[in-house]
Coordinates of C-alpha atoms and ligand atoms in Angstrom, one line a residue:
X1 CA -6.3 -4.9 10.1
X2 CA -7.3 -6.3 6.8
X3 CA -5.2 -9.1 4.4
X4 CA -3.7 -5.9 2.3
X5 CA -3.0 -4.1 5.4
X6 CA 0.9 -4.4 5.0
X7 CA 0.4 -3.1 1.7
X8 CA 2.2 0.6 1.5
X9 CA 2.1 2.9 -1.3
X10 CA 3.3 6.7 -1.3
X11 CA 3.7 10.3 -3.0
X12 CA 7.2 11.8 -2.9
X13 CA 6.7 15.6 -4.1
X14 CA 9.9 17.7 -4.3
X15 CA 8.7 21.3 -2.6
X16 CA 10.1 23.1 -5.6
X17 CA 6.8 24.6 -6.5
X18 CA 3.2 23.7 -6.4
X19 CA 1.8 20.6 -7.9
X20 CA 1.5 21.0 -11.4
X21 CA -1.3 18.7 -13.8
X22 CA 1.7 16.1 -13.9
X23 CA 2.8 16.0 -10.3
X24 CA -1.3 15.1 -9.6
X25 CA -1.2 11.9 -12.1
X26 CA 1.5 10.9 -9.7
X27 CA -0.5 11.5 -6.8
X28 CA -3.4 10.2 -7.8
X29 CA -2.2 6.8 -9.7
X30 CA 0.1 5.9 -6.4
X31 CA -3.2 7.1 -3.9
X32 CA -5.8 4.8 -6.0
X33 CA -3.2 1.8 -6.1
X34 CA -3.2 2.0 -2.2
X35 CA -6.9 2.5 -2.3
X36 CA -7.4 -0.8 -4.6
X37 CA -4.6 -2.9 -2.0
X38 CA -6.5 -2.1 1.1
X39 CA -3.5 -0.3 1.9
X40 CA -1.6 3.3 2.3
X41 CA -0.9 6.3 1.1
X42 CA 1.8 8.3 2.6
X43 CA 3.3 11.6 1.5
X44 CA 6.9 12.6 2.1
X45 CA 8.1 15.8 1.1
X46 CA 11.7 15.1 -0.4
X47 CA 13.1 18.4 0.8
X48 CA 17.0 17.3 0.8
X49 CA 18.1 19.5 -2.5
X50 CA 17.5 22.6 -0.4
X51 CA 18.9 25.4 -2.5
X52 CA 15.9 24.1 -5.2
X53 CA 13.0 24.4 -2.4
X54 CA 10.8 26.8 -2.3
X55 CA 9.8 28.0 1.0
X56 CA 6.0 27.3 1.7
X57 CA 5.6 24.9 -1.4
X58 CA 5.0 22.1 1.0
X59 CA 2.6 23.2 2.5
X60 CA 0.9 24.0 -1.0
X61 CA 1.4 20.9 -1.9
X62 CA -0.2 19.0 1.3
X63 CA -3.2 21.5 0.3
X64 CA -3.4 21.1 -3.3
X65 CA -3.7 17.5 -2.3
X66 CA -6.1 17.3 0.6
X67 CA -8.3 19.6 -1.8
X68 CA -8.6 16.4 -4.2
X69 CA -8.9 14.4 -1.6
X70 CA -5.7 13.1 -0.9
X71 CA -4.6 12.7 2.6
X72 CA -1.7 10.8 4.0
X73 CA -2.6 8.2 6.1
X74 CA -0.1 8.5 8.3
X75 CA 2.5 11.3 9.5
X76 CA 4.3 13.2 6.5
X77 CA 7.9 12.6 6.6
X78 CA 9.9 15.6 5.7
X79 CA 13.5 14.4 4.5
X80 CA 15.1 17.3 5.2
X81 CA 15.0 16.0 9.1
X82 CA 16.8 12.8 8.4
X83 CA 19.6 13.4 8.1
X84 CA 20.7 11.3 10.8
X85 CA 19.3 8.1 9.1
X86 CA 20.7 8.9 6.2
X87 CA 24.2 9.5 7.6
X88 CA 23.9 6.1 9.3
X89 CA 23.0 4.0 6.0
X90 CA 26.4 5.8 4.7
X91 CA 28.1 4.5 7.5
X92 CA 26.7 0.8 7.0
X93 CA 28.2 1.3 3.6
X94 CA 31.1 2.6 4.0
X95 CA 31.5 -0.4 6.7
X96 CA 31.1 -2.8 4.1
X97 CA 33.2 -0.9 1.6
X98 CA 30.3 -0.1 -0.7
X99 CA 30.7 3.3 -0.2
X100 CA 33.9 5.3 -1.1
X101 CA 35.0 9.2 -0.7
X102 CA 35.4 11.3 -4.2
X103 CA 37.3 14.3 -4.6
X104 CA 36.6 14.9 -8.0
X105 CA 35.5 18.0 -9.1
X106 CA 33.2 17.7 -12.9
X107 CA 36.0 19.6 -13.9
X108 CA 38.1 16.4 -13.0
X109 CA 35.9 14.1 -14.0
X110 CA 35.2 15.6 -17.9
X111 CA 39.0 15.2 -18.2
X112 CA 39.6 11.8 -16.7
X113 CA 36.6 10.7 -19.4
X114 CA 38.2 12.4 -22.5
X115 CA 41.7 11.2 -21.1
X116 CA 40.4 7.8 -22.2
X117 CA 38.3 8.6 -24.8
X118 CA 35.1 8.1 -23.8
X119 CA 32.2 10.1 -25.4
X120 CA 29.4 11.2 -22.7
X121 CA 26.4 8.7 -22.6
X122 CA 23.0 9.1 -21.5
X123 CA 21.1 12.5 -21.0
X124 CA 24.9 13.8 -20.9
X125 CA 25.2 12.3 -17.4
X126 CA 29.2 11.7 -16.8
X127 CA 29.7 8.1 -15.7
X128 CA 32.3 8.3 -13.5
X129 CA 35.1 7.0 -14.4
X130 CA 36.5 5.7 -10.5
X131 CA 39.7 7.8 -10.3
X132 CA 39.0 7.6 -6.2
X133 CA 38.1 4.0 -6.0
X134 CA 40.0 2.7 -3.0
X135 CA 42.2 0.3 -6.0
X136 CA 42.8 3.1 -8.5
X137 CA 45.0 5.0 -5.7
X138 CA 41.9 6.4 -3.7
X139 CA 42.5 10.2 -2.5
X140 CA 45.7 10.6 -3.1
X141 CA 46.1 13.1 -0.4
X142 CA 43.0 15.3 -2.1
X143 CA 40.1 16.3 0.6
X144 CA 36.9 14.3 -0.4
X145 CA 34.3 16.2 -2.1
X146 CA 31.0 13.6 -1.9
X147 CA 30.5 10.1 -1.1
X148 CA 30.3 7.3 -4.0
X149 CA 28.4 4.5 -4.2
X150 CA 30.6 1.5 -5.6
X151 CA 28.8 -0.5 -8.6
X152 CA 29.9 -4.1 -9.5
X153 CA 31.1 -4.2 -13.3
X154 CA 30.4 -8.0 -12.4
X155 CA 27.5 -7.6 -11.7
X156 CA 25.7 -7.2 -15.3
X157 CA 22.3 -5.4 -16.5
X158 CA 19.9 -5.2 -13.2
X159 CA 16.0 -6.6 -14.2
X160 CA 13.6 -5.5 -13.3
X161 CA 9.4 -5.6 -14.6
X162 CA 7.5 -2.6 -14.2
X163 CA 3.9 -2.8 -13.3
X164 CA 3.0 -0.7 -16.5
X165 CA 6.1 -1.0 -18.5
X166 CA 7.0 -4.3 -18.6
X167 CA 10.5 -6.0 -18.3
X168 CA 13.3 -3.3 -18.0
X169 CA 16.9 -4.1 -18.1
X170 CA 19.9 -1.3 -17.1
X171 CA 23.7 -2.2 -16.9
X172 CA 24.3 0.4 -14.3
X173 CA 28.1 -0.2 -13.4
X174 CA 28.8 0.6 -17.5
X175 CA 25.6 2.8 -18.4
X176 CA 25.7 5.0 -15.1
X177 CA 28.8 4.4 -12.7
X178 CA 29.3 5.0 -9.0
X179 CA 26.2 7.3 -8.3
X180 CA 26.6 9.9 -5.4
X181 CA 25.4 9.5 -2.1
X182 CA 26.2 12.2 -0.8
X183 CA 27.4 15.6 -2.9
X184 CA 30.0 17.4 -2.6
X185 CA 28.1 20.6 -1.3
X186 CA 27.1 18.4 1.7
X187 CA 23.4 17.3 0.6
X188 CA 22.4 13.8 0.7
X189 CA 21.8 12.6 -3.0
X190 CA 18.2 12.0 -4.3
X191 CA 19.0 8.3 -4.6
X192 CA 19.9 7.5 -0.9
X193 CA 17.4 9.4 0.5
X194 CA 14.4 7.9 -1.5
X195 CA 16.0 4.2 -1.0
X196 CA 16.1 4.6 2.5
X197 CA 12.8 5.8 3.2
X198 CA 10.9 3.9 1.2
X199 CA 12.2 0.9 3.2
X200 CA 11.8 3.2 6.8
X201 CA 8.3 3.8 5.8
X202 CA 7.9 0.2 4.8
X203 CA 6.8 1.0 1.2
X204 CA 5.8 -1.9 -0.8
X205 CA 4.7 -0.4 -4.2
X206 CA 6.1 2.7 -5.7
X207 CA 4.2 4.6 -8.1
X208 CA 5.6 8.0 -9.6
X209 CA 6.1 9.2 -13.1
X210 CA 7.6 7.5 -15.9
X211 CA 10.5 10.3 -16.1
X212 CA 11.8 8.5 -12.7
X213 CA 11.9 5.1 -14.3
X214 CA 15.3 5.2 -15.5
X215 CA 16.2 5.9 -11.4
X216 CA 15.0 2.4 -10.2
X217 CA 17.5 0.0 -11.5
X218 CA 20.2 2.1 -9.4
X219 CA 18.1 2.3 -6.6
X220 CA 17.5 -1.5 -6.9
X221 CA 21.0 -2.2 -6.4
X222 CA 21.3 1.0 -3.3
X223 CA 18.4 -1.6 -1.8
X224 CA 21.0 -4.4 -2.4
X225 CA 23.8 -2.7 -0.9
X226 CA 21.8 -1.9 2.0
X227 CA 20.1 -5.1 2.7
X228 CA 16.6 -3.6 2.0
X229 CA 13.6 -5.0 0.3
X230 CA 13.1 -4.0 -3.0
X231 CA 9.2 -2.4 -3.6
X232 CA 7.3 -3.2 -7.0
X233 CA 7.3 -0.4 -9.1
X234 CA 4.8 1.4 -11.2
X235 CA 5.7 4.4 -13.7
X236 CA 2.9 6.4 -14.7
X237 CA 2.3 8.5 -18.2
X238 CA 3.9 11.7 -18.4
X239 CA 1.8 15.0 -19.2
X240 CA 2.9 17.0 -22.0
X241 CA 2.6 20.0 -23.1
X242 CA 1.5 21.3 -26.6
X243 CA 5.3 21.1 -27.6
X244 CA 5.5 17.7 -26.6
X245 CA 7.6 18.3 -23.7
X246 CA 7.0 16.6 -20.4
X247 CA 5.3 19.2 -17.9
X248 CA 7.3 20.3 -15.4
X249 CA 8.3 23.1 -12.8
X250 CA 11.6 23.2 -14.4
X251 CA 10.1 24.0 -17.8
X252 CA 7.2 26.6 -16.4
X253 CA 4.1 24.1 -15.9
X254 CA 1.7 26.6 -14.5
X255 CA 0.6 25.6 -10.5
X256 CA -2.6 22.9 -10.7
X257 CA -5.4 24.8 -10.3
X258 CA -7.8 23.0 -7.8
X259 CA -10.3 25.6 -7.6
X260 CA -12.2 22.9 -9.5
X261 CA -10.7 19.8 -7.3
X262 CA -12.8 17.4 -9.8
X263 CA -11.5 19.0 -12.9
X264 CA -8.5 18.7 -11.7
X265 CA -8.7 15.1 -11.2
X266 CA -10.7 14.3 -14.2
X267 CA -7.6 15.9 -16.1
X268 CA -5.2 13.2 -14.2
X269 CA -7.6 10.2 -14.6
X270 CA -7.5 10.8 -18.4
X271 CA -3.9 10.4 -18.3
X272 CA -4.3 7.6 -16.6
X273 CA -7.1 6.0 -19.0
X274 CA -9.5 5.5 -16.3
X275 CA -13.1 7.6 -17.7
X276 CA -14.6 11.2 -16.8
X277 CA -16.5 11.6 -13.4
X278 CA -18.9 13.6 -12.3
X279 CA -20.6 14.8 -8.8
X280 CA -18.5 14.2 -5.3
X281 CA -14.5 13.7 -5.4
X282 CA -15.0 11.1 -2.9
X283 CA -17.3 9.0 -5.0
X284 CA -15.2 9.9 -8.1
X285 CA -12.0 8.8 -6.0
X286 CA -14.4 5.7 -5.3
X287 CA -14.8 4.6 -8.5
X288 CA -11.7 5.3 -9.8
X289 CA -10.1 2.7 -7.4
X290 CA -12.4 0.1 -8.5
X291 CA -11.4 0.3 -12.2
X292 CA -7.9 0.4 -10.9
X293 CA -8.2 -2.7 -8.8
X294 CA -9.7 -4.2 -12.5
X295 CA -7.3 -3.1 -14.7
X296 CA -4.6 -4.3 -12.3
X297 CA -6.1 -7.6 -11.4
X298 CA -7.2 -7.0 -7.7
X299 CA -10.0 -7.1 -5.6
X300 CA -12.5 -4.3 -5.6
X301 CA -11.7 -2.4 -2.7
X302 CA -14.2 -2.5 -0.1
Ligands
LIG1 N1 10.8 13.7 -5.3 C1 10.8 13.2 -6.7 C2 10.1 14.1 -7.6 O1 9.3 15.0 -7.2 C3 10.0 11.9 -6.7 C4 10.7 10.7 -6.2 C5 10.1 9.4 -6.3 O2 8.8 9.3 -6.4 O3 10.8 8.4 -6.2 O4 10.4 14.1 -8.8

């Protein structure tokens, strides 16, 4: 094994469609950071919020990638058979009384919030206001709906520099509350999940679109709770459309069309400022990782 060897990088599609042009700057930023480490690239197909998969878009995906020559370097994880590992990083913290049970229904919770005036902040997500935390009375004889992460009011803003977008600060305990771990329909929550297999698959550096930035102080302090190593983190530019919206399967983003692979991934290294290609994908792919290892102070890769 080489010096960089330890370094791990990966790309962590959700199968709810087919890559689109935004899902491949992703992909191709987090594959070319490996590349430029001496390190790798793994895919995991974050499968958990079931009732929003599509059947067969994972195996799209894996195509749509290998077709731009983008391979995992190791075994693809599918999340959707871990739930075993996930159940048992619940248990660690409901062990150490990070973790509590919630029986609040939104329903509940948009009351509780205008019961004490408080307005709805940020992207209208509700920040809960801990009507089951074990000191406010817990339960109270209701049947627990999900699993709640509990965040330190003490604790202050989490910091945090991203590799692209400098220093970031988020009070999380005020600005987001006690995330879910585990919802009430029974699915393990997007944040535990990702946190916990990043650290099983021994990720060093994350590198995913900029829309997820605003996720990584909270999984910063999941990390903490858990006793994991936190990765460095990278967001990437977002693709837009001509309305200025981000692209996404949510909003329509037609399926990446890699019938031209190096089209395809010219179109993604734009986005990511690195210059137009031409001939084999593998020598494109080749020399986009050496601009990358330059424009992010490493050593060419060999
Ligand atoms: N599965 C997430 C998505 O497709 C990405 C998660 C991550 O990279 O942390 O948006």
């Amino acid at each position: 094994m080489n010096a960089g060897a330890s370094h791990t990088g990966r790309f962590a599609p959700s199968p709810t469609g087919p890559l689109h042009a935004g899902s491949l700057v992703a992909a191709l930023a987090s594959w070319l950071d490996a590349r430029a480490h001496h390190g790798r690239w793994l895919v995991r197909i974050e499968d958990v919020d079931t009732p929003r998969c599509v059947p067969g878009a994972d195996a799209l995906i894996l195509q749509q990638l290998a077709v731009c020559g983008l391979v995992s370097d190791g075994p693809v994880l599918w999340q959707s058979q871990r739930d075993t590992v996930y159940q048992q990083a619940l248990e660690r913290l409901i062990s150490r009384q990070l973790a509590y049970p919630c029986a609040c229904s939104r329903k509940d919770i948009v009351q509780a919030l205008a019961a004490q005036g408080a307005g709805k902040p940020r992207h209208g997500e509700l920040v809960y206001p801990g009507t089951c935390r074990p000191e406010n009375g817990g339960l109270r004889g209701r049947t627990a709906r999900a699993w709640r992460l509990r965040m330190d009011p003490a604790h202050g803003p989490v910091r945090w520099t991203d590799r692209r977008l400098g220093e970031q600060a988020q009070d999380v305990a005020t600005e987001v509350g006690d995330i879910v771990l585990k919802r009430a329909d029974g699915l393990w929550a997007y944040q535990l999940a990702v946190v916990v297999d990043d650290a099983a698959q021994g990720v060093t550096h994350v590198v995913r679109g900029e829309d997820l930035a605003d996720n990584t102080p909270r999984q910063i302090l999941l990390q903490a709770a858990l006793a994991l190593p936190r990765p460095a983190y990278l967001h990437t530019p977002l693709v837009r459309d001509a309305h200025g919206d981000k692209l996404s399967k949510q909003t329509g983003a037609p399926a990446l069309d890699v019938s031209d692979p190096l089209a395809a991934l010219n179109a993604a290294a734009a986005c990511l400022g690195l210059s137009p290609a031409t001939g084999e994908v593998s020598a494109a792919l080749a020399g986009w990782t050496g601009a990358w290892a330059q424009r992010w102070g490493m050593a060419a890769a060999t």
